[in-house]
PDB file of C-alpha atoms and ligand atoms in Angstrom:
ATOM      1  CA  UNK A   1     -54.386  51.965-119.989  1.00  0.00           C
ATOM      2  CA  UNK A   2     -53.288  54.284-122.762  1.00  0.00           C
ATOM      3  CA  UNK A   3     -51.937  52.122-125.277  1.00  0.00           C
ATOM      4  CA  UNK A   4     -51.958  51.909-129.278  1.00  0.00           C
ATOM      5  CA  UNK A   5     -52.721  48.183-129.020  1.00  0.00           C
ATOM      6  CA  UNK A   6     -54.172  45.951-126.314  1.00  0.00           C
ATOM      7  CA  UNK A   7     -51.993  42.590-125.861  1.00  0.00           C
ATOM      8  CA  UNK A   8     -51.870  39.885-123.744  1.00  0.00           C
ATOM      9  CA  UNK A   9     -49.194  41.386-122.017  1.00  0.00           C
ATOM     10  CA  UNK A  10     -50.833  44.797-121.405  1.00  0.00           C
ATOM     11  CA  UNK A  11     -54.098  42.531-119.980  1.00  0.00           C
ATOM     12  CA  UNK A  12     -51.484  41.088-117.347  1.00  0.00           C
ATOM     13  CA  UNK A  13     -49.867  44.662-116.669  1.00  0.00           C
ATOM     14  CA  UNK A  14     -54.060  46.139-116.104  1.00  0.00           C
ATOM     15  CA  UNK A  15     -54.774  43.493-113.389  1.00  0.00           C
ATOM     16  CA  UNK A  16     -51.672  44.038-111.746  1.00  0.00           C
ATOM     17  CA  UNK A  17     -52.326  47.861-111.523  1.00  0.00           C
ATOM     18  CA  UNK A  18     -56.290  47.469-110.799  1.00  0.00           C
ATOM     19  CA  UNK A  19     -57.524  48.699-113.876  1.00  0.00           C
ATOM     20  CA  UNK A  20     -60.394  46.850-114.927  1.00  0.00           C
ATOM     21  CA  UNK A  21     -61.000  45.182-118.093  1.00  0.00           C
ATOM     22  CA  UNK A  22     -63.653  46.066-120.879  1.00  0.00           C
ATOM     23  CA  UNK A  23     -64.634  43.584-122.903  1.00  0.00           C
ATOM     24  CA  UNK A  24     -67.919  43.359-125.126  1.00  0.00           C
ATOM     25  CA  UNK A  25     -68.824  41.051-128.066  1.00  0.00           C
ATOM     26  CA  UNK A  26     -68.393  42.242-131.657  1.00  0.00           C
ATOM     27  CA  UNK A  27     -69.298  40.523-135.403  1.00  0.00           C
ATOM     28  CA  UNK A  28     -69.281  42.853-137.918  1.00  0.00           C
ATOM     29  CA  UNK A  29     -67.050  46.034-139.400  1.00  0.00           C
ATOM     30  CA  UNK A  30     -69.125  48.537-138.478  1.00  0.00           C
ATOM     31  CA  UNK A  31     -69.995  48.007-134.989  1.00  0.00           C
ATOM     32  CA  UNK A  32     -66.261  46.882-134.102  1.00  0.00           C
ATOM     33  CA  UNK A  33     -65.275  50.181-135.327  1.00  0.00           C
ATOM     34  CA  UNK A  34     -67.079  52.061-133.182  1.00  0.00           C
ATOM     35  CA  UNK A  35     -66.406  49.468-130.300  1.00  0.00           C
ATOM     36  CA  UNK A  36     -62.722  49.824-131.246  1.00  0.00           C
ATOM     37  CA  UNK A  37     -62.740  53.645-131.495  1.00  0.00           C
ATOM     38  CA  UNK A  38     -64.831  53.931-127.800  1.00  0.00           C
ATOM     39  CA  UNK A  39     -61.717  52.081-125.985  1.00  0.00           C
ATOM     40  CA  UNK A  40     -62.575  48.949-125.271  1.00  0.00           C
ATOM     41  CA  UNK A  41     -60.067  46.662-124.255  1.00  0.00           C
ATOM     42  CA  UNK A  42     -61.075  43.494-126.024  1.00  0.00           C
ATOM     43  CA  UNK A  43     -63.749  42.514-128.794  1.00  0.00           C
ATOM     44  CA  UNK A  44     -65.011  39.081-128.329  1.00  0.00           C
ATOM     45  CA  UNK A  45     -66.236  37.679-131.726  1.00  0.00           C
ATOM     46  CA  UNK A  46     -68.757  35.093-129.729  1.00  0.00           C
ATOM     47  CA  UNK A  47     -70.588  32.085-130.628  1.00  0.00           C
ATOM     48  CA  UNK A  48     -73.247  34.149-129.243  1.00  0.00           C
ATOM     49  CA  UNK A  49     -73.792  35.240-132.849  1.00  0.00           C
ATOM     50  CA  UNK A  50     -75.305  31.986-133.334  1.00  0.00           C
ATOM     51  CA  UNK A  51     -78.235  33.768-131.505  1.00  0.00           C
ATOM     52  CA  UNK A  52     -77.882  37.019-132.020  1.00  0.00           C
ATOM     53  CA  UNK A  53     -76.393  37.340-135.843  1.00  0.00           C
ATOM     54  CA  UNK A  54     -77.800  33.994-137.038  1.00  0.00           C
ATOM     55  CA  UNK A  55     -80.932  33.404-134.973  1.00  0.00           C
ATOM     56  CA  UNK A  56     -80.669  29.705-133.952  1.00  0.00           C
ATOM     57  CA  UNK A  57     -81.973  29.179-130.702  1.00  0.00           C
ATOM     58  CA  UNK A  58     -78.558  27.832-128.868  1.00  0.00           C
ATOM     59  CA  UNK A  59     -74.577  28.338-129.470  1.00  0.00           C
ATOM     60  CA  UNK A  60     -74.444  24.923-131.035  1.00  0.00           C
ATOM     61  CA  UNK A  61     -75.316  25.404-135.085  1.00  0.00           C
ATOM     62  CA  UNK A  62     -72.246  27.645-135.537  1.00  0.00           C
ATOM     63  CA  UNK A  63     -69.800  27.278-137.654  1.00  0.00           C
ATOM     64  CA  UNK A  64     -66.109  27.391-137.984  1.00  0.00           C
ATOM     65  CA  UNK A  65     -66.483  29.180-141.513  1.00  0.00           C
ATOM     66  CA  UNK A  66     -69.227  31.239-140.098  1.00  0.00           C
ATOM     67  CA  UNK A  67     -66.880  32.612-137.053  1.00  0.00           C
ATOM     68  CA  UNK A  68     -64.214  32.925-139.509  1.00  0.00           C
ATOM     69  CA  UNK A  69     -66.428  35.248-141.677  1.00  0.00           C
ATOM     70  CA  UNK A  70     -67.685  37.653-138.579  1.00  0.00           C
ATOM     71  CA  UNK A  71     -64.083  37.515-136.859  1.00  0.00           C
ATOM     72  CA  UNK A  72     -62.375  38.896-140.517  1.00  0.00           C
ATOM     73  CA  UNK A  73     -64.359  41.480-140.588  1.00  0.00           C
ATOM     74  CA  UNK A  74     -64.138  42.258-137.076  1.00  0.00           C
ATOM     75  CA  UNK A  75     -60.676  42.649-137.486  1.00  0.00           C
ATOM     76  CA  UNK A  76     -60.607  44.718-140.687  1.00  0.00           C
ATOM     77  CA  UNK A  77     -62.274  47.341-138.572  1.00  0.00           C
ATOM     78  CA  UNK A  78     -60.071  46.942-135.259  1.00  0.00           C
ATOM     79  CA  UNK A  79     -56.842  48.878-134.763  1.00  0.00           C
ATOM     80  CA  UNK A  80     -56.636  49.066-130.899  1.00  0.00           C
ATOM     81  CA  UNK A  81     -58.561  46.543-129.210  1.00  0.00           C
ATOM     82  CA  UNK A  82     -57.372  42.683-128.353  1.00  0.00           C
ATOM     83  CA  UNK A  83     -59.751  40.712-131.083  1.00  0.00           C
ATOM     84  CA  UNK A  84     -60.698  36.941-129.333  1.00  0.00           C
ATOM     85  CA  UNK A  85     -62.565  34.610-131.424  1.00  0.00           C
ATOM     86  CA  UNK A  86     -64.748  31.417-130.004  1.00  0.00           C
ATOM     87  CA  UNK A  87     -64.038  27.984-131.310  1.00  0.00           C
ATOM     88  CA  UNK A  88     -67.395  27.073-132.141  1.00  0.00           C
ATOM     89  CA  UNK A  89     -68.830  23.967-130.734  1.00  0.00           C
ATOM     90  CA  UNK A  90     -67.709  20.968-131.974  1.00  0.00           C
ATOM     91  CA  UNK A  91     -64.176  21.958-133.342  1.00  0.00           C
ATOM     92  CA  UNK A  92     -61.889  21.058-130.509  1.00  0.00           C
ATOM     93  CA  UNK A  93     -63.644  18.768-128.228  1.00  0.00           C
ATOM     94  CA  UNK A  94     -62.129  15.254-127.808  1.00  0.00           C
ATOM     95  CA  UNK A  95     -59.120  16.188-130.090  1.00  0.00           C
ATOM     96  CA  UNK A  96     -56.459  18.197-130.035  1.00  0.00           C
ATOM     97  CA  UNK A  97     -55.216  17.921-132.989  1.00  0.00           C
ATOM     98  CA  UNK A  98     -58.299  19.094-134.758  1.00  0.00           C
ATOM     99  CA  UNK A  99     -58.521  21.798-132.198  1.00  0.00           C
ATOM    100  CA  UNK A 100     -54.811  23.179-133.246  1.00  0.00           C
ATOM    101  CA  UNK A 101     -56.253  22.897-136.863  1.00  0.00           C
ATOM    102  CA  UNK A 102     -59.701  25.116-135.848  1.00  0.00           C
ATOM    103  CA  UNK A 103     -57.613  27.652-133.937  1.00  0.00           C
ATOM    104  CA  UNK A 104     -54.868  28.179-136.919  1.00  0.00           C
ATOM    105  CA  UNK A 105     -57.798  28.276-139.374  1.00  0.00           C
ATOM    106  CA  UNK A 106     -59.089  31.063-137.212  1.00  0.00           C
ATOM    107  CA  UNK A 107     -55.485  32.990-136.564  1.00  0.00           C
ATOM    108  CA  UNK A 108     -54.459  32.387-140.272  1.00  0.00           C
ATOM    109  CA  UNK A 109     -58.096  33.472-142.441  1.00  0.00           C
ATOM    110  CA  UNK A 110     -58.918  35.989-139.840  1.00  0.00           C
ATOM    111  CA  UNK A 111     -55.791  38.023-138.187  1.00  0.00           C
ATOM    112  CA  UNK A 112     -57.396  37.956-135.090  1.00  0.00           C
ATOM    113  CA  UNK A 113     -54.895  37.839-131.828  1.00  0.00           C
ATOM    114  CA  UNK A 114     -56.549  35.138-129.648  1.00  0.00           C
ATOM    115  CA  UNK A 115     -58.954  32.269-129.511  1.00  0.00           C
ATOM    116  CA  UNK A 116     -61.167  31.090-126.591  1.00  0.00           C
ATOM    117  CA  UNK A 117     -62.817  27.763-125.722  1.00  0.00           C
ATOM    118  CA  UNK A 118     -64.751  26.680-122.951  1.00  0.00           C
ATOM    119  CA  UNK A 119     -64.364  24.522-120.421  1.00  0.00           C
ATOM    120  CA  UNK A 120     -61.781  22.877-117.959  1.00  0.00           C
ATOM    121  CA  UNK A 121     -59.475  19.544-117.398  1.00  0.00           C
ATOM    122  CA  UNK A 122     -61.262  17.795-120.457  1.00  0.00           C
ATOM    123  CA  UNK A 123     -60.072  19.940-122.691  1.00  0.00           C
ATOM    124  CA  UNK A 124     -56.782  21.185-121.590  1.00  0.00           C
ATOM    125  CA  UNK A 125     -54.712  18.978-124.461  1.00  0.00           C
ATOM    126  CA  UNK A 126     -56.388  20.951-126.919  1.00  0.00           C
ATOM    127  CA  UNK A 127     -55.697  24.206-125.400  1.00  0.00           C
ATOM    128  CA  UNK A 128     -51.790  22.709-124.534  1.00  0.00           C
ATOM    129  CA  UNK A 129     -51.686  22.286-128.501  1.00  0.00           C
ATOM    130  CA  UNK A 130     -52.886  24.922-129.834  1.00  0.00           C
ATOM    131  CA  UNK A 131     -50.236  26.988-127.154  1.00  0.00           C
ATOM    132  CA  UNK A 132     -47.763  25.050-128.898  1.00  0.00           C
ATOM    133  CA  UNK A 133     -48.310  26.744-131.986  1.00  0.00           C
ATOM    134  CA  UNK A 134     -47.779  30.256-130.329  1.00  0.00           C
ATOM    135  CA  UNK A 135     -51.934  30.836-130.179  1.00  0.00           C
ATOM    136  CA  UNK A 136     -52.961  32.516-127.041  1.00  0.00           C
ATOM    137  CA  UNK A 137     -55.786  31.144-125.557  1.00  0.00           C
ATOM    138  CA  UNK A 138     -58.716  32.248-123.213  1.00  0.00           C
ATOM    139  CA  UNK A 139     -60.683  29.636-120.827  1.00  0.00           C
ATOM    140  CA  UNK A 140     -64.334  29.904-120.311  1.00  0.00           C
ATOM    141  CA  UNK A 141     -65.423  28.112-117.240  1.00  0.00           C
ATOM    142  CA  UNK A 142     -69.339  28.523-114.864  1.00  0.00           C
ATOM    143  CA  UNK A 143     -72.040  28.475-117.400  1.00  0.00           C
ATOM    144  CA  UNK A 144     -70.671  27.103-120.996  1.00  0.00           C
ATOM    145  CA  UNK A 145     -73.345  27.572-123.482  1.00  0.00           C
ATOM    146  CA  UNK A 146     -71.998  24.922-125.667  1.00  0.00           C
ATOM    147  CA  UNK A 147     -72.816  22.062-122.606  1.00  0.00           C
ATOM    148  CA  UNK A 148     -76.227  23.350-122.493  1.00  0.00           C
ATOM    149  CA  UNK A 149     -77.299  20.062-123.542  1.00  0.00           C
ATOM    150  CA  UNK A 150     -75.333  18.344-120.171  1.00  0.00           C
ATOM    151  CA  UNK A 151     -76.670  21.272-118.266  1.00  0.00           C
ATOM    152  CA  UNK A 152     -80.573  21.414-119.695  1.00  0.00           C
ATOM    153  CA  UNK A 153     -81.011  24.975-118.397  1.00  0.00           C
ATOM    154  CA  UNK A 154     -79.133  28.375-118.175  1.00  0.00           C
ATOM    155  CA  UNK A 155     -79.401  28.953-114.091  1.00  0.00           C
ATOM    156  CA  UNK A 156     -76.302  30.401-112.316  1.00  0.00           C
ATOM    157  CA  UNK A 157     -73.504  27.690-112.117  1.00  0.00           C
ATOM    158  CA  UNK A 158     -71.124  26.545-109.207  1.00  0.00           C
ATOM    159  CA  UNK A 159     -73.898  27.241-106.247  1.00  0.00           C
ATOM    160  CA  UNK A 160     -73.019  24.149-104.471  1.00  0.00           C
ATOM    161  CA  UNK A 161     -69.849  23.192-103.124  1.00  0.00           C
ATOM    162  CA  UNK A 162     -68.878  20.446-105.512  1.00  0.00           C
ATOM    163  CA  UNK A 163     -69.250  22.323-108.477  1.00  0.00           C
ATOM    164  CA  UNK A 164     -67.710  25.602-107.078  1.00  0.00           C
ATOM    165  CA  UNK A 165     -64.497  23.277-105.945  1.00  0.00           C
ATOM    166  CA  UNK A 166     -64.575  21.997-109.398  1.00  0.00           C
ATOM    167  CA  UNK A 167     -64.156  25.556-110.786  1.00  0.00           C
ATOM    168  CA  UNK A 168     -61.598  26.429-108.682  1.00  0.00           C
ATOM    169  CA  UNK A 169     -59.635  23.811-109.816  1.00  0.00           C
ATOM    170  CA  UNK A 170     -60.264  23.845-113.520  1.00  0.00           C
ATOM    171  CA  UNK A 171     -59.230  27.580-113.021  1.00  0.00           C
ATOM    172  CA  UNK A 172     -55.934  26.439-111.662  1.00  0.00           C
ATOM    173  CA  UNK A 173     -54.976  23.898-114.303  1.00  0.00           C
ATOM    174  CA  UNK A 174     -56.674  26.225-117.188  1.00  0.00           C
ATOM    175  CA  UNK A 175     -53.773  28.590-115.598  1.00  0.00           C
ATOM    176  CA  UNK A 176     -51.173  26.149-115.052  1.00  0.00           C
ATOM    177  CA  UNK A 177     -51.788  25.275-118.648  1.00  0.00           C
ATOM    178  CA  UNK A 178     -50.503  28.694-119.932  1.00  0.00           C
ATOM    179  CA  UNK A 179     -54.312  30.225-120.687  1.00  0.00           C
ATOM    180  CA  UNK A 180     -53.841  34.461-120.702  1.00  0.00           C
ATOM    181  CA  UNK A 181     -57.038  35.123-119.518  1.00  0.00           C
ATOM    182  CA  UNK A 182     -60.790  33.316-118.516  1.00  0.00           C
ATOM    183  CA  UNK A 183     -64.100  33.640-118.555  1.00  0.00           C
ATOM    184  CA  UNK A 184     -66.740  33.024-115.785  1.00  0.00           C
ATOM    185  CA  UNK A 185     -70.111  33.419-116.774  1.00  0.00           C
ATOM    186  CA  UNK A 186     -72.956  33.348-114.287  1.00  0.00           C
ATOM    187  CA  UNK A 187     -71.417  32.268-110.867  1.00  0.00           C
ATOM    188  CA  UNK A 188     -71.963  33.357-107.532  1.00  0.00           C
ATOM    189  CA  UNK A 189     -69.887  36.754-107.080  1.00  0.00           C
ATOM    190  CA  UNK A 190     -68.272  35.927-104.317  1.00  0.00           C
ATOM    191  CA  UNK A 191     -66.632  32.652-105.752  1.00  0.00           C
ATOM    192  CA  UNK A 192     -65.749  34.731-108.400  1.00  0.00           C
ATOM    193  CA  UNK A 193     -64.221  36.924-106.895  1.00  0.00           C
ATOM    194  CA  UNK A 194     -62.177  34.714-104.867  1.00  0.00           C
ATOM    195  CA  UNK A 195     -60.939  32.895-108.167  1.00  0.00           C
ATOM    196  CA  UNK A 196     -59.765  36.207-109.284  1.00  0.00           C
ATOM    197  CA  UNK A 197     -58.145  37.045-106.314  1.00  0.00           C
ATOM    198  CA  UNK A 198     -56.151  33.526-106.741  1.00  0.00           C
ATOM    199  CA  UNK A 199     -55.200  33.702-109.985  1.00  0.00           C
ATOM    200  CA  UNK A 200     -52.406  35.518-111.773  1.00  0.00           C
ATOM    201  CA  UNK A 201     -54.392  35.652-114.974  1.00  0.00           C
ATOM    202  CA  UNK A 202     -57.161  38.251-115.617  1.00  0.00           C
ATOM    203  CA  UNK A 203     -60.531  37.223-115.074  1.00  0.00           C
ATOM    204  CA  UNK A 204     -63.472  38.907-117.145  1.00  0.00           C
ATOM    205  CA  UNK A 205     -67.114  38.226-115.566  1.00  0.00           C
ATOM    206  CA  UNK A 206     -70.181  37.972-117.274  1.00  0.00           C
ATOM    207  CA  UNK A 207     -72.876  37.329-114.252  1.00  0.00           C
ATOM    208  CA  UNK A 208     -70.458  36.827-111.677  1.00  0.00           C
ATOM    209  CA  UNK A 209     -70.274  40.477-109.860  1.00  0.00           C
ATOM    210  CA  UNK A 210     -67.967  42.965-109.877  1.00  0.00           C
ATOM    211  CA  UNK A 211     -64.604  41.922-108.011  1.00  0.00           C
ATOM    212  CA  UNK A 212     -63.514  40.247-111.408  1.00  0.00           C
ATOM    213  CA  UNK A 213     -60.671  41.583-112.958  1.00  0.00           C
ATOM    214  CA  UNK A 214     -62.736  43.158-116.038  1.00  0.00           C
ATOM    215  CA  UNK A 215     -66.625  42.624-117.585  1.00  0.00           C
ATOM    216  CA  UNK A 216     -68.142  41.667-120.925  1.00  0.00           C
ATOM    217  CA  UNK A 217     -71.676  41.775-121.917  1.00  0.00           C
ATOM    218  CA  UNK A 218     -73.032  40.374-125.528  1.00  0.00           C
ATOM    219  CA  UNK A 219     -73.064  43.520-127.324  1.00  0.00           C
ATOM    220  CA  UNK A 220     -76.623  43.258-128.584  1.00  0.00           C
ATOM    221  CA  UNK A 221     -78.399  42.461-125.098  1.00  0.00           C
ATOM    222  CA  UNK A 222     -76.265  45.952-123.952  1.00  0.00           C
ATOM    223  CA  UNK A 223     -77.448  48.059-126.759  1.00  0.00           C
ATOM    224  CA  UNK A 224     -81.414  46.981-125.749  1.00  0.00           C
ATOM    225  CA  UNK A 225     -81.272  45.423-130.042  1.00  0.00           C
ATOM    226  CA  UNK A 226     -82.532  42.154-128.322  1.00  0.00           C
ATOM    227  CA  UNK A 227     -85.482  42.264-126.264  1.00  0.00           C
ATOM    228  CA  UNK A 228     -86.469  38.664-125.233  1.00  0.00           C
ATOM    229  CA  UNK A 229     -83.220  38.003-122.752  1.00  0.00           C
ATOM    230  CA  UNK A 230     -83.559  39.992-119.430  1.00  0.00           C
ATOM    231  CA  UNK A 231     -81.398  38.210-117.022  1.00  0.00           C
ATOM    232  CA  UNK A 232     -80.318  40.051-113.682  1.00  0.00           C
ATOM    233  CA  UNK A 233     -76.902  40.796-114.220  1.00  0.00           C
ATOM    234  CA  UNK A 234     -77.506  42.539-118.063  1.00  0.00           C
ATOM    235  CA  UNK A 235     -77.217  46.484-117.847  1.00  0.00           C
ATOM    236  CA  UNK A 236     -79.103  47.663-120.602  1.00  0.00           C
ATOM    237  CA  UNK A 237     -77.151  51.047-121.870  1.00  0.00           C
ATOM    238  CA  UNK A 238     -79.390  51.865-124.718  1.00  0.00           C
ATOM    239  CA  UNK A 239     -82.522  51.032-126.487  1.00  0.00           C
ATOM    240  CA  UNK A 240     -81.645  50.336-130.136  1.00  0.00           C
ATOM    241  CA  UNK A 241     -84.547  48.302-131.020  1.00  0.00           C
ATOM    242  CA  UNK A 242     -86.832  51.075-129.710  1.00  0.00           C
ATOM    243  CA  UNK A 243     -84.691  53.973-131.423  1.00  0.00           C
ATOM    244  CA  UNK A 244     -84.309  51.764-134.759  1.00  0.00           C
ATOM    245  CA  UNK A 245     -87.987  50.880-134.654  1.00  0.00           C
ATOM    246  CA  UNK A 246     -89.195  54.640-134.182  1.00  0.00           C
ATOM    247  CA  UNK A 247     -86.569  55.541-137.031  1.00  0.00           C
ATOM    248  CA  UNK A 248     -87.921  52.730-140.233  1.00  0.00           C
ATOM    249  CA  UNK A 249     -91.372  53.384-139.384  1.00  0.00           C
ATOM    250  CA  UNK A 250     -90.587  57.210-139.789  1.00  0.00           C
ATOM    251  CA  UNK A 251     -88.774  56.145-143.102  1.00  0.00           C
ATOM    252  CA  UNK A 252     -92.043  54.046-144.232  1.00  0.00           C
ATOM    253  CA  UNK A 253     -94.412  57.072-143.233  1.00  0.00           C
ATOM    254  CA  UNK A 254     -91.823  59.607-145.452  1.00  0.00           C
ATOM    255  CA  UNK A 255     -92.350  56.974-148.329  1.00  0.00           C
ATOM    256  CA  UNK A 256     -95.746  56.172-148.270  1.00  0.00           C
ATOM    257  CA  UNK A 257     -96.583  59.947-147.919  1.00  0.00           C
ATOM    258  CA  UNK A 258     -94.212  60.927-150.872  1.00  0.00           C
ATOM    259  CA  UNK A 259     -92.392  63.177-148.709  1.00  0.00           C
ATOM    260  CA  UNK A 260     -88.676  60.923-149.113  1.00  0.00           C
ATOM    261  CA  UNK A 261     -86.974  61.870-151.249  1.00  0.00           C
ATOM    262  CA  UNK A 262     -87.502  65.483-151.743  1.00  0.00           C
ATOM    263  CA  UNK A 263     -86.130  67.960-154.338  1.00  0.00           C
ATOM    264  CA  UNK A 264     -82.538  68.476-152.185  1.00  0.00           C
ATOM    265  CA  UNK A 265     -82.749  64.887-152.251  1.00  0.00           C
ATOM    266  CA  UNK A 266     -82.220  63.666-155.589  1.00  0.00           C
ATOM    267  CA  UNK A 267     -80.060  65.176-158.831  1.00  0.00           C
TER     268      UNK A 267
HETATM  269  O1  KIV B   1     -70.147  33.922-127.076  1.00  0.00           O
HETATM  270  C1  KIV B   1     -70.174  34.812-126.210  1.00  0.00           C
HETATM  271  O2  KIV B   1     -70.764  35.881-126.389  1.00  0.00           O
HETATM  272  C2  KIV B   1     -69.453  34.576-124.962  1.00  0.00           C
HETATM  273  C3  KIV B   1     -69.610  35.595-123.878  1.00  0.00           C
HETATM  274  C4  KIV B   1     -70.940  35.463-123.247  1.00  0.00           C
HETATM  275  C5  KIV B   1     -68.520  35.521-122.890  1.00  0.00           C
HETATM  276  O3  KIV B   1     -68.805  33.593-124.823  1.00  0.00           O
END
């Protein structure tokens, strides 16, 4: 949709005309600046960078001053683009009140436009409160990185009937509940698909095929900067580490061989 800024509202108005979504993680100025000035709809500032900024080997470690510090600058770079920032584990489980506090933190220290958190009935008082306070707030149901713990592994979610009813209905009272927009990461496609098709909301996919109302990938596992995580739905469009590689060992080689910096080079 050509529009000077991606809201909610405009989110609502692309599902109802077909358009699909593009979402992709972001955690720094520079890259959300180039994200921003691509077109992408939204820029999800993830947990993910747990892994991929911070290097810890779940979404757990963290924190709620750490998001706040990649979401700022995220949005310091960001004109178009709907910014969404995770509640990091452990900041609005169990109690809403503390949840309202971790999502105003975010809105107020950050300027960012929305905040997610995953998972369904259990924590819909938290996500009722923070609405309250005007926040808008995306669900994140199917594989929740943060219950890894519960889960013990990261297979595709929802296979059986149980779990996909489950879904369904979280997805109905996540909606009912006055959520914008949800998540589903790594869930069959066609119960995806079908969720989509039920709700009003816009559903992004991550793993859960393409009859979703819109996509997101972690931006790093896109770009080909990590190497190590190869699941099947992850479309590699580029291979960073391989071009980034190729480019400091040809600034070494320049060094070592006194050839950097040369006469243009220097004043
Ligand atoms: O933290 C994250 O990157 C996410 C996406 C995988 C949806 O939650």
């Amino acid at each position: 949709m050509n529009v000077k800024k991606v809201t909610t509202h405009v989110l609502h108005e692309m599902k109802l005309h077909g358009e699909k979504i593009a979402m992709l993680t972001g955690y720094d100025y520079s890259f959300a600046k180039i994200l921003d000035k691509a077109g992408v709809d939204i820029i999800l500032v993830g947990d993910s960078a747990s892994n991929v900024m911070a290097g810890f080997d779940s979404t757990l470690p963290i924190t709620l001053d750490a998001m706040i510090y990649h979401a700022s600058s995220v949005v310091r770079a960001v004109e178009r683009a709907l910014v969404v920032v995770d509640l990091p584990f452990g900041t609005y489980q169990g109690n809403s009140k503390e949840a309202l506090n971790s999502a105003i933190r975010i809105m107020k220290e950050t300027g960012a436009h929305a905040v997610k958190l995953e998972g369904g009935e259990e924590v819909v008082e938290s996500i009722k409160r923070i609405l309250s306070a005007g926040i808008p707030v995306m669900g994140h149901l199917g594989l929740t990185p943060q219950s890894i713990h519960k889960f013990g592994t990261y297979v595709v979610r929802a296979r059986n009937k149980e779990e996909a009813d489950r879904l369904k209905n979280d997805a109905k009272i996540l909606q009912e509940a006055g959520v914008f927009s949800l998540v589903l990461e790594k869930i069959p496609a066609k119960l995806a698909g079908e969720v989509s098709k039920s709700l009003k909301i816009p559903v992004i996919g991550i793993g859960a095929g393409g009859d979703t109302d819109g996509q997101v990938l972690v931006l790093h596992d896109m770009l080909g900067i990590t190497q190590e995580f190869s699941p099947r739905f992850l479309r590699r469009y580029a291979n960073l580490n391989e071009d980034v590689t190729a480019a400091v060992e040809h600034y070494i080689s320049d060094v070592k061989q006194q050839d950097f910096p040369n006469k243009k080079e220097q004043y």
